[in-house]
Amino acid sequence: MKFSFLHKSASLVLAVLVLFSTMSLTVEKHFCGGQLIDVAVFTKLHRCGDGISEMPTLDTLKKSCCKDEVDIIEGVTNLHVPSFQDLDVDGQDFAVGFIITYYNLILNEDSNLSVLRHYEPPNLVKEIYLFNETYII
């Protein structure tokens, strides 16, 4: 139970990490007069002149104190998963030893041990709990 919960939570954390590391974002910022007015990540940016219905003239464009900044956050685009052949000899030895060591622990958790299959318990000469006067309550 404890191993299952740990395994599921670690898988979830790694999946979220891969998702966010490969995701690209564009952050748009609108400044008017040196003050930050609006920031947009997934929505459309609202600018100062969005509500003005008349066409701007050349004079208003020259005097405009508003500016937009666009920050692009690039995610990882080339994920390289190393293969077994990419490892050096020591790494290959470690990987094989790790897999062999923990193969039975992970995959055969609930099965009976094959070593104890032919084990016969010893015959009881006397009942030990009566001899020691220890009882399970």
mmCIF file of N, CA and C in Angstrom:
data_model
loop_
_atom_site.group_PDB
_atom_site.id
_atom_site.type_symbol
_atom_site.label_atom_id
_atom_site.label_comp_id
_atom_site.label_asym_id
_atom_site.label_seq_id
_atom_site.Cartn_x
_atom_site.Cartn_y
_atom_site.Cartn_z
ATOM 1 N N MET A 1 0.829 -1.187 0.000
ATOM 2 C CA MET A 1 0.000 0.000 0.000
ATOM 3 C C MET A 1 0.877 1.256 0.000
ATOM 4 N N LYS A 2 1.875 1.262 0.864
ATOM 5 C CA LYS A 2 2.757 2.420 0.974
ATOM 6 C C LYS A 2 3.570 2.591 -0.314
ATOM 7 N N PHE A 3 4.052 1.465 -0.854
ATOM 8 C CA PHE A 3 4.825 1.507 -2.089
ATOM 9 C C PHE A 3 3.959 1.973 -3.253
ATOM 10 N N SER A 4 2.711 1.535 -3.295
ATOM 11 C CA SER A 4 1.804 1.917 -4.377
ATOM 12 C C SER A 4 1.530 3.419 -4.359
ATOM 13 N N PHE A 5 1.274 3.969 -3.175
ATOM 14 C CA PHE A 5 1.020 5.406 -3.065
ATOM 15 C C PHE A 5 2.252 6.202 -3.457
ATOM 16 N N LEU A 6 3.415 5.768 -2.989
ATOM 17 C CA LEU A 6 4.662 6.453 -3.328
ATOM 18 C C LEU A 6 4.932 6.381 -4.825
ATOM 19 N N HIS A 7 4.680 5.239 -5.401
ATOM 20 C CA HIS A 7 4.905 5.040 -6.834
ATOM 21 C C HIS A 7 3.967 5.937 -7.657
ATOM 22 N N LYS A 8 2.710 5.993 -7.288
ATOM 23 C CA LYS A 8 1.746 6.816 -8.018
ATOM 24 C C LYS A 8 2.049 8.300 -7.874
ATOM 25 N N SER A 9 2.421 8.720 -6.672
ATOM 26 C CA SER A 9 2.699 10.148 -6.486
ATOM 27 C C SER A 9 3.982 10.553 -7.210
ATOM 28 N N ALA A 10 5.001 9.700 -7.217
ATOM 29 C CA ALA A 10 6.224 10.014 -7.950
ATOM 30 C C ALA A 10 5.962 10.058 -9.450
ATOM 31 N N SER A 11 5.120 9.161 -9.948
ATOM 32 C CA SER A 11 4.774 9.174 -11.370
ATOM 33 C C SER A 11 4.031 10.445 -11.742
ATOM 34 N N LEU A 12 3.128 10.877 -10.889
ATOM 35 C CA LEU A 12 2.378 12.102 -11.147
ATOM 36 C C LEU A 12 3.299 13.322 -11.152
ATOM 37 N N VAL A 13 4.206 13.399 -10.201
ATOM 38 C CA VAL A 13 5.138 14.529 -10.141
ATOM 39 C C VAL A 13 6.026 14.565 -11.382
ATOM 40 N N LEU A 14 6.536 13.424 -11.808
ATOM 41 C CA LEU A 14 7.388 13.387 -12.990
ATOM 42 C C LEU A 14 6.613 13.737 -14.257
ATOM 43 N N ALA A 15 5.355 13.284 -14.360
ATOM 44 C CA ALA A 15 4.541 13.622 -15.527
ATOM 45 C C ALA A 15 4.281 15.131 -15.599
ATOM 46 N N VAL A 16 3.980 15.751 -14.463
ATOM 47 C CA VAL A 16 3.746 17.199 -14.430
ATOM 48 C C VAL A 16 5.040 17.948 -14.755
ATOM 49 N N LEU A 17 6.164 17.452 -14.275
ATOM 50 C CA LEU A 17 7.448 18.071 -14.569
ATOM 51 C C LEU A 17 7.762 18.027 -16.060
ATOM 52 N N VAL A 18 7.520 16.900 -16.699
ATOM 53 C CA VAL A 18 7.749 16.795 -18.142
ATOM 54 C C VAL A 18 6.785 17.702 -18.902
ATOM 55 N N LEU A 19 5.534 17.758 -18.458
ATOM 56 C CA LEU A 19 4.545 18.607 -19.129
ATOM 57 C C LEU A 19 4.954 20.073 -19.080
ATOM 58 N N PHE A 20 5.317 20.574 -17.909
ATOM 59 C CA PHE A 20 5.644 21.988 -17.783
ATOM 60 C C PHE A 20 7.014 22.328 -18.353
ATOM 61 N N SER A 21 7.926 21.377 -18.417
ATOM 62 C CA SER A 21 9.235 21.689 -18.988
ATOM 63 C C SER A 21 9.187 21.743 -20.507
ATOM 64 N N THR A 22 8.219 21.095 -21.128
ATOM 65 C CA THR A 22 8.115 21.125 -22.588
ATOM 66 C C THR A 22 7.114 22.167 -23.074
ATOM 67 N N MET A 23 6.422 22.842 -22.185
ATOM 68 C CA MET A 23 5.400 23.809 -22.575
ATOM 69 C C MET A 23 6.032 25.187 -22.783
ATOM 70 N N SER A 24 5.653 25.852 -23.880
ATOM 71 C CA SER A 24 6.125 27.209 -24.156
ATOM 72 C C SER A 24 5.034 28.203 -23.773
ATOM 73 N N LEU A 25 5.440 29.360 -23.280
ATOM 74 C CA LEU A 25 4.501 30.405 -22.876
ATOM 75 C C LEU A 25 4.886 31.729 -23.520
ATOM 76 N N THR A 26 3.889 32.546 -23.793
ATOM 77 C CA THR A 26 4.098 33.908 -24.240
ATOM 78 C C THR A 26 3.422 34.830 -23.236
ATOM 79 N N VAL A 27 4.196 35.686 -22.603
ATOM 80 C CA VAL A 27 3.680 36.624 -21.612
ATOM 81 C C VAL A 27 3.725 38.006 -22.237
ATOM 82 N N GLU A 28 2.544 38.624 -22.389
ATOM 83 C CA GLU A 28 2.456 39.967 -22.958
ATOM 84 C C GLU A 28 2.197 40.966 -21.833
ATOM 85 N N LYS A 29 2.930 42.086 -21.857
ATOM 86 C CA LYS A 29 2.778 43.129 -20.846
ATOM 87 C C LYS A 29 2.504 44.446 -21.547
ATOM 88 N N HIS A 30 1.580 45.237 -20.996
ATOM 89 C CA HIS A 30 1.241 46.547 -21.554
ATOM 90 C C HIS A 30 1.552 47.607 -20.505
ATOM 91 N N PHE A 31 2.432 48.558 -20.884
ATOM 92 C CA PHE A 31 2.837 49.640 -20.001
ATOM 93 C C PHE A 31 2.296 50.956 -20.541
ATOM 94 N N CYS A 32 1.767 51.795 -19.673
ATOM 95 C CA CYS A 32 1.365 53.164 -20.015
ATOM 96 C C CYS A 32 2.003 54.102 -19.001
ATOM 97 N N GLY A 33 2.824 55.000 -19.495
ATOM 98 C CA GLY A 33 3.471 55.972 -18.627
ATOM 99 C C GLY A 33 4.424 55.331 -17.639
ATOM 100 N N GLY A 34 4.979 54.221 -17.980
ATOM 101 C CA GLY A 34 5.930 53.557 -17.104
ATOM 102 C C GLY A 34 5.293 52.640 -16.074
ATOM 103 N N GLN A 35 3.964 52.551 -16.059
ATOM 104 C CA GLN A 35 3.280 51.684 -15.107
ATOM 105 C C GLN A 35 2.696 50.489 -15.842
ATOM 106 N N LEU A 36 2.757 49.357 -15.210
ATOM 107 C CA LEU A 36 2.208 48.140 -15.777
ATOM 108 C C LEU A 36 0.685 48.184 -15.686
ATOM 109 N N ILE A 37 0.034 48.090 -16.849
ATOM 110 C CA ILE A 37 -1.423 48.175 -16.887
ATOM 111 C C ILE A 37 -2.050 46.788 -16.963
ATOM 112 N N ASP A 38 -1.532 45.922 -17.838
ATOM 113 C CA ASP A 38 -2.151 44.615 -18.030
ATOM 114 C C ASP A 38 -1.084 43.580 -18.365
ATOM 115 N N VAL A 39 -1.313 42.361 -17.898
ATOM 116 C CA VAL A 39 -0.467 41.213 -18.204
ATOM 117 C C VAL A 39 -1.383 40.108 -18.707
ATOM 118 N N ALA A 40 -1.000 39.502 -19.826
ATOM 119 C CA ALA A 40 -1.810 38.426 -20.389
ATOM 120 C C ALA A 40 -0.927 37.222 -20.688
ATOM 121 N N VAL A 41 -1.372 36.060 -20.245
ATOM 122 C CA VAL A 41 -0.644 34.831 -20.531
ATOM 123 C C VAL A 41 -1.445 33.985 -21.505
ATOM 124 N N PHE A 42 -2.683 33.678 -21.196
ATOM 125 C CA PHE A 42 -3.520 32.846 -22.047
ATOM 126 C C PHE A 42 -4.680 33.620 -22.669
ATOM 127 N N THR A 43 -4.785 34.915 -22.384
ATOM 128 C CA THR A 43 -5.890 35.719 -22.895
ATOM 129 C C THR A 43 -5.359 36.855 -23.762
ATOM 130 N N LYS A 44 -6.300 37.631 -24.327
ATOM 131 C CA LYS A 44 -5.927 38.772 -25.157
ATOM 132 C C LYS A 44 -5.551 39.945 -24.260
ATOM 133 N N LEU A 45 -4.540 40.684 -24.677
ATOM 134 C CA LEU A 45 -4.040 41.812 -23.912
ATOM 135 C C LEU A 45 -4.946 43.017 -24.120
ATOM 136 N N HIS A 46 -5.356 43.683 -23.027
ATOM 137 C CA HIS A 46 -6.172 44.897 -23.109
ATOM 138 C C HIS A 46 -5.238 46.098 -23.098
ATOM 139 N N ARG A 47 -5.345 46.918 -24.143
ATOM 140 C CA ARG A 47 -4.485 48.091 -24.272
ATOM 141 C C ARG A 47 -5.255 49.343 -23.878
ATOM 142 N N CYS A 48 -4.547 50.444 -23.720
ATOM 143 C CA CYS A 48 -5.170 51.705 -23.304
ATOM 144 C C CYS A 48 -6.171 52.205 -24.338
ATOM 145 N N GLY A 49 -5.845 52.112 -25.608
ATOM 146 C CA GLY A 49 -6.683 52.667 -26.654
ATOM 147 C C GLY A 49 -7.731 51.721 -27.193
ATOM 148 N N ASP A 50 -8.023 50.619 -26.506
ATOM 149 C CA ASP A 50 -9.015 49.669 -27.014
ATOM 150 C C ASP A 50 -10.417 50.251 -27.023
ATOM 151 N N GLY A 51 -10.720 51.146 -26.106
ATOM 152 C CA GLY A 51 -12.065 51.707 -26.037
ATOM 153 C C GLY A 51 -12.265 52.911 -26.947
ATOM 154 N N ILE A 52 -11.213 53.459 -27.565
ATOM 155 C CA ILE A 52 -11.323 54.638 -28.422
ATOM 156 C C ILE A 52 -11.785 54.198 -29.797
ATOM 157 N N SER A 53 -12.863 54.827 -30.279
ATOM 158 C CA SER A 53 -13.427 54.402 -31.562
ATOM 159 C C SER A 53 -12.841 55.174 -32.741
ATOM 160 N N GLU A 54 -12.283 56.362 -32.515
ATOM 161 C CA GLU A 54 -11.759 57.141 -33.632
ATOM 162 C C GLU A 54 -10.370 56.664 -34.019
ATOM 163 N N MET A 55 -9.986 56.924 -35.249
ATOM 164 C CA MET A 55 -8.684 56.518 -35.768
ATOM 165 C C MET A 55 -7.613 57.427 -35.182
ATOM 166 N N PRO A 56 -6.481 56.865 -34.745
ATOM 167 C CA PRO A 56 -5.421 57.720 -34.196
ATOM 168 C C PRO A 56 -4.734 58.501 -35.306
ATOM 169 N N THR A 57 -4.358 59.724 -34.988
ATOM 170 C CA THR A 57 -3.648 60.554 -35.951
ATOM 171 C C THR A 57 -2.149 60.385 -35.746
ATOM 172 N N LEU A 58 -1.389 61.006 -36.638
ATOM 173 C CA LEU A 58 0.060 60.910 -36.568
ATOM 174 C C LEU A 58 0.582 61.561 -35.292
ATOM 175 N N ASP A 59 -0.045 62.642 -34.856
ATOM 176 C CA ASP A 59 0.390 63.319 -33.639
ATOM 177 C C ASP A 59 0.172 62.455 -32.398
ATOM 178 N N THR A 60 -0.959 61.756 -32.337
ATOM 179 C CA THR A 60 -1.215 60.921 -31.160
ATOM 180 C C THR A 60 -0.304 59.704 -31.141
ATOM 181 N N LEU A 61 0.078 59.218 -32.313
ATOM 182 C CA LEU A 61 0.999 58.081 -32.347
ATOM 183 C C LEU A 61 2.395 58.491 -31.876
ATOM 184 N N LYS A 62 2.829 59.734 -32.227
ATOM 185 C CA LYS A 62 4.140 60.201 -31.796
ATOM 186 C C LYS A 62 4.174 60.456 -30.300
ATOM 187 N N LYS A 63 3.051 60.938 -29.740
ATOM 188 C CA LYS A 63 2.991 61.285 -28.327
ATOM 189 C C LYS A 63 2.612 60.094 -27.447
ATOM 190 N N SER A 64 2.391 58.974 -28.026
ATOM 191 C CA SER A 64 1.947 57.808 -27.263
ATOM 192 C C SER A 64 3.018 57.384 -26.263
ATOM 193 N N CYS A 65 2.602 57.230 -25.042
ATOM 194 C CA CYS A 65 3.533 56.819 -24.000
ATOM 195 C C CYS A 65 3.363 55.352 -23.644
ATOM 196 N N CYS A 66 2.559 54.662 -24.417
ATOM 197 C CA CYS A 66 2.298 53.251 -24.135
ATOM 198 C C CYS A 66 3.250 52.367 -24.933
ATOM 199 N N LYS A 67 3.610 51.269 -24.323
ATOM 200 C CA LYS A 67 4.445 50.301 -25.033
ATOM 201 C C LYS A 67 4.058 48.891 -24.588
ATOM 202 N N ASP A 68 4.306 47.941 -25.462
ATOM 203 C CA ASP A 68 4.016 46.535 -25.194
ATOM 204 C C ASP A 68 5.322 45.748 -25.153
ATOM 205 N N GLU A 69 5.402 44.826 -24.231
ATOM 206 C CA GLU A 69 6.542 43.914 -24.158
ATOM 207 C C GLU A 69 6.021 42.490 -24.283
ATOM 208 N N VAL A 70 6.749 41.681 -25.016
ATOM 209 C CA VAL A 70 6.386 40.282 -25.184
ATOM 210 C C VAL A 70 7.569 39.430 -24.731
ATOM 211 N N ASP A 71 7.342 38.625 -23.704
ATOM 212 C CA ASP A 71 8.360 37.698 -23.217
ATOM 213 C C ASP A 71 7.965 36.297 -23.648
ATOM 214 N N ILE A 72 8.853 35.638 -24.371
ATOM 215 C CA ILE A 72 8.594 34.280 -24.831
ATOM 216 C C ILE A 72 9.429 33.327 -24.005
ATOM 217 N N ILE A 73 8.776 32.424 -23.321
ATOM 218 C CA ILE A 73 9.451 31.415 -22.513
ATOM 219 C C ILE A 73 9.397 30.110 -23.299
ATOM 220 N N GLU A 74 10.537 29.718 -23.822
ATOM 221 C CA GLU A 74 10.608 28.512 -24.642
ATOM 222 C C GLU A 74 10.751 27.283 -23.762
ATOM 223 N N GLY A 75 10.019 26.246 -24.110
ATOM 224 C CA GLY A 75 10.162 24.969 -23.429
ATOM 225 C C GLY A 75 11.203 24.118 -24.133
ATOM 226 N N VAL A 76 11.487 22.999 -23.551
ATOM 227 C CA VAL A 76 12.446 22.074 -24.143
ATOM 228 C C VAL A 76 11.786 21.424 -25.355
ATOM 229 N N THR A 77 12.430 21.518 -26.515
ATOM 230 C CA THR A 77 11.824 20.968 -27.724
ATOM 231 C C THR A 77 12.431 19.636 -28.124
ATOM 232 N N ASN A 78 13.621 19.344 -27.664
ATOM 233 C CA ASN A 78 14.230 18.069 -28.043
ATOM 234 C C ASN A 78 14.533 17.259 -26.791
ATOM 235 N N LEU A 79 13.657 16.322 -26.492
ATOM 236 C CA LEU A 79 13.870 15.443 -25.356
ATOM 237 C C LEU A 79 14.621 14.213 -25.847
ATOM 238 N N HIS A 80 15.780 13.972 -25.280
ATOM 239 C CA HIS A 80 16.589 12.815 -25.670
ATOM 240 C C HIS A 80 16.576 11.814 -24.527
ATOM 241 N N VAL A 81 16.001 10.664 -24.786
ATOM 242 C CA VAL A 81 15.999 9.593 -23.804
ATOM 243 C C VAL A 81 17.173 8.681 -24.128
ATOM 244 N N PRO A 82 18.149 8.586 -23.245
ATOM 245 C CA PRO A 82 19.326 7.766 -23.560
ATOM 246 C C PRO A 82 18.968 6.288 -23.607
ATOM 247 N N SER A 83 19.578 5.592 -24.505
ATOM 248 C CA SER A 83 19.351 4.153 -24.604
ATOM 249 C C SER A 83 20.397 3.415 -23.783
ATOM 250 N N PHE A 84 20.233 2.115 -23.711
ATOM 251 C CA PHE A 84 21.153 1.287 -22.938
ATOM 252 C C PHE A 84 22.548 1.321 -23.541
ATOM 253 N N GLN A 85 22.643 1.447 -24.867
ATOM 254 C CA GLN A 85 23.943 1.469 -25.531
ATOM 255 C C GLN A 85 24.690 2.775 -25.305
ATOM 256 N N ASP A 86 23.977 3.851 -24.926
ATOM 257 C CA ASP A 86 24.631 5.131 -24.658
ATOM 258 C C ASP A 86 25.405 5.126 -23.339
ATOM 259 N N LEU A 87 25.100 4.188 -22.443
ATOM 260 C CA LEU A 87 25.775 4.121 -21.153
ATOM 261 C C LEU A 87 27.167 3.515 -21.303
ATOM 262 N N ASP A 88 28.057 3.904 -20.410
ATOM 263 C CA ASP A 88 29.368 3.265 -20.407
ATOM 264 C C ASP A 88 29.256 1.896 -19.734
ATOM 265 N N VAL A 89 30.334 1.163 -19.657
ATOM 266 C CA VAL A 89 30.304 -0.213 -19.147
ATOM 267 C C VAL A 89 29.872 -0.247 -17.686
ATOM 268 N N ASP A 90 30.346 0.690 -16.876
ATOM 269 C CA ASP A 90 29.955 0.724 -15.464
ATOM 270 C C ASP A 90 28.462 1.017 -15.316
ATOM 271 N N GLY A 91 27.955 1.919 -16.124
ATOM 272 C CA GLY A 91 26.529 2.227 -16.090
ATOM 273 C C GLY A 91 25.678 1.050 -16.519
ATOM 274 N N GLN A 92 26.119 0.315 -17.515
ATOM 275 C CA GLN A 92 25.388 -0.874 -17.958
ATOM 276 C C GLN A 92 25.392 -1.941 -16.870
ATOM 277 N N ASP A 93 26.535 -2.130 -16.219
ATOM 278 C CA ASP A 93 26.601 -3.099 -15.122
ATOM 279 C C ASP A 93 25.662 -2.716 -13.988
ATOM 280 N N PHE A 94 25.644 -1.440 -13.644
ATOM 281 C CA PHE A 94 24.756 -0.984 -12.580
ATOM 282 C C PHE A 94 23.293 -1.189 -12.971
ATOM 283 N N ALA A 95 22.928 -0.848 -14.199
ATOM 284 C CA ALA A 95 21.537 -0.993 -14.638
ATOM 285 C C ALA A 95 21.099 -2.451 -14.612
ATOM 286 N N VAL A 96 21.942 -3.350 -15.097
ATOM 287 C CA VAL A 96 21.587 -4.770 -15.097
ATOM 288 C C VAL A 96 21.466 -5.299 -13.667
ATOM 289 N N GLY A 97 22.399 -4.928 -12.810
ATOM 290 C CA GLY A 97 22.332 -5.359 -11.415
ATOM 291 C C GLY A 97 21.108 -4.821 -10.700
ATOM 292 N N PHE A 98 20.759 -3.574 -10.958
ATOM 293 C CA PHE A 98 19.579 -2.968 -10.334
ATOM 294 C C PHE A 98 18.305 -3.671 -10.775
ATOM 295 N N ILE A 99 18.202 -3.949 -12.069
ATOM 296 C CA ILE A 99 17.000 -4.599 -12.596
ATOM 297 C C ILE A 99 16.868 -6.018 -12.045
ATOM 298 N N ILE A 100 17.961 -6.761 -12.017
ATOM 299 C CA ILE A 100 17.907 -8.135 -11.510
ATOM 300 C C ILE A 100 17.593 -8.159 -10.021
ATOM 301 N N THR A 101 18.165 -7.228 -9.266
ATOM 302 C CA THR A 101 17.952 -7.209 -7.820
ATOM 303 C C THR A 101 16.508 -6.910 -7.458
ATOM 304 N N TYR A 102 15.910 -5.926 -8.100
ATOM 305 C CA TYR A 102 14.581 -5.490 -7.710
ATOM 306 C C TYR A 102 13.459 -6.052 -8.578
ATOM 307 N N TYR A 103 13.757 -6.954 -9.481
ATOM 308 C CA TYR A 103 12.735 -7.528 -10.351
ATOM 309 C C TYR A 103 11.694 -8.295 -9.540
ATOM 310 N N ASN A 104 12.140 -9.174 -8.660
ATOM 311 C CA ASN A 104 11.206 -9.971 -7.866
ATOM 312 C C ASN A 104 10.486 -9.144 -6.810
ATOM 313 N N LEU A 105 11.126 -8.105 -6.292
ATOM 314 C CA LEU A 105 10.471 -7.274 -5.283
ATOM 315 C C LEU A 105 9.311 -6.486 -5.868
ATOM 316 N N ILE A 106 9.478 -5.995 -7.077
ATOM 317 C CA ILE A 106 8.456 -5.139 -7.678
ATOM 318 C C ILE A 106 7.362 -5.966 -8.338
ATOM 319 N N LEU A 107 7.722 -6.961 -9.119
ATOM 320 C CA LEU A 107 6.732 -7.692 -9.905
ATOM 321 C C LEU A 107 6.093 -8.848 -9.152
ATOM 322 N N ASN A 108 6.800 -9.498 -8.251
ATOM 323 C CA ASN A 108 6.268 -10.665 -7.557
ATOM 324 C C ASN A 108 6.062 -10.382 -6.081
ATOM 325 N N GLU A 109 5.428 -9.270 -5.756
ATOM 326 C CA GLU A 109 5.214 -8.894 -4.369
ATOM 327 C C GLU A 109 4.306 -9.871 -3.636
ATOM 328 N N ASP A 110 3.211 -10.283 -4.259
ATOM 329 C CA ASP A 110 2.198 -11.067 -3.577
ATOM 330 C C ASP A 110 2.394 -12.573 -3.718
ATOM 331 N N SER A 111 3.277 -13.004 -4.573
ATOM 332 C CA SER A 111 3.449 -14.441 -4.774
ATOM 333 C C SER A 111 4.251 -15.055 -3.637
ATOM 334 N N ASN A 112 4.068 -16.373 -3.430
ATOM 335 C CA ASN A 112 4.817 -17.086 -2.391
ATOM 336 C C ASN A 112 6.256 -17.262 -2.832
ATOM 337 N N LEU A 113 7.141 -17.308 -1.880
ATOM 338 C CA LEU A 113 8.541 -17.511 -2.204
ATOM 339 C C LEU A 113 8.764 -18.949 -2.637
ATOM 340 N N SER A 114 9.468 -19.134 -3.733
ATOM 341 C CA SER A 114 9.696 -20.485 -4.243
ATOM 342 C C SER A 114 10.659 -21.264 -3.361
ATOM 343 N N VAL A 115 11.452 -20.595 -2.545
ATOM 344 C CA VAL A 115 12.389 -21.274 -1.667
ATOM 345 C C VAL A 115 11.639 -22.043 -0.579
ATOM 346 N N LEU A 116 10.533 -21.494 -0.114
ATOM 347 C CA LEU A 116 9.787 -22.101 0.983
ATOM 348 C C LEU A 116 8.692 -23.053 0.509
ATOM 349 N N ARG A 117 8.631 -23.367 -0.749
ATOM 350 C CA ARG A 117 7.567 -24.199 -1.278
ATOM 351 C C ARG A 117 7.591 -25.610 -0.689
ATOM 352 N N HIS A 118 8.756 -26.203 -0.510
ATOM 353 C CA HIS A 118 8.875 -27.582 -0.032
ATOM 354 C C HIS A 118 9.216 -27.656 1.452
ATOM 355 N N TYR A 119 9.116 -26.568 2.146
ATOM 356 C CA TYR A 119 9.448 -26.544 3.575
ATOM 357 C C TYR A 119 8.310 -27.159 4.376
ATOM 358 N N GLU A 120 8.655 -28.078 5.271
ATOM 359 C CA GLU A 120 7.684 -28.672 6.180
ATOM 360 C C GLU A 120 8.025 -28.216 7.590
ATOM 361 N N PRO A 121 7.065 -27.681 8.316
ATOM 362 C CA PRO A 121 7.367 -27.219 9.674
ATOM 363 C C PRO A 121 7.690 -28.407 10.586
ATOM 364 N N PRO A 122 8.454 -28.169 11.620
ATOM 365 C CA PRO A 122 8.814 -29.278 12.528
ATOM 366 C C PRO A 122 7.610 -29.747 13.347
ATOM 367 N N ASN A 123 7.671 -30.976 13.773
ATOM 368 C CA ASN A 123 6.616 -31.522 14.626
ATOM 369 C C ASN A 123 6.723 -30.915 16.009
ATOM 370 N N LEU A 124 5.583 -30.597 16.587
ATOM 371 C CA LEU A 124 5.565 -30.019 17.920
ATOM 372 C C LEU A 124 5.602 -31.127 18.953
ATOM 373 N N VAL A 125 6.594 -31.075 19.829
ATOM 374 C CA VAL A 125 6.706 -32.057 20.894
ATOM 375 C C VAL A 125 5.785 -31.663 22.031
ATOM 376 N N LYS A 126 5.787 -30.409 22.370
ATOM 377 C CA LYS A 126 4.875 -29.895 23.378
ATOM 378 C C LYS A 126 4.449 -28.490 22.963
ATOM 379 N N GLU A 127 3.349 -28.069 23.492
ATOM 380 C CA GLU A 127 2.830 -26.757 23.128
ATOM 381 C C GLU A 127 3.606 -25.695 23.898
ATOM 382 N N ILE A 128 4.355 -24.888 23.159
ATOM 383 C CA ILE A 128 5.298 -23.953 23.759
ATOM 384 C C ILE A 128 4.577 -22.834 24.510
ATOM 385 N N TYR A 129 3.432 -22.397 24.012
ATOM 386 C CA TYR A 129 2.744 -21.302 24.700
ATOM 387 C C TYR A 129 2.224 -21.751 26.063
ATOM 388 N N LEU A 130 1.889 -23.044 26.227
ATOM 389 C CA LEU A 130 1.504 -23.525 27.543
ATOM 390 C C LEU A 130 2.719 -23.678 28.450
ATOM 391 N N PHE A 131 3.819 -24.116 27.862
ATOM 392 C CA PHE A 131 5.046 -24.304 28.630
ATOM 393 C C PHE A 131 5.540 -22.970 29.192
ATOM 394 N N ASN A 132 5.490 -21.914 28.371
ATOM 395 C CA ASN A 132 5.955 -20.591 28.792
ATOM 396 C C ASN A 132 4.856 -19.736 29.417
ATOM 397 N N GLU A 133 3.641 -20.244 29.375
ATOM 398 C CA GLU A 133 2.466 -19.541 29.899
ATOM 399 C C GLU A 133 2.315 -18.157 29.258
ATOM 400 N N THR A 134 2.435 -18.116 27.918
ATOM 401 C CA THR A 134 2.190 -16.880 27.157
ATOM 402 C C THR A 134 0.998 -17.122 26.243
ATOM 403 N N TYR A 135 0.007 -16.279 26.364
ATOM 404 C CA TYR A 135 -1.221 -16.443 25.609
ATOM 405 C C TYR A 135 -1.504 -15.176 24.809
ATOM 406 N N ILE A 136 -2.081 -15.355 23.644
ATOM 407 C CA ILE A 136 -2.470 -14.213 22.818
ATOM 408 C C ILE A 136 -3.848 -13.760 23.266
ATOM 409 N N ILE A 137 -3.939 -12.525 23.662
ATOM 410 C CA ILE A 137 -5.223 -12.002 24.146
ATOM 411 C C ILE A 137 -5.792 -11.090 23.084
#
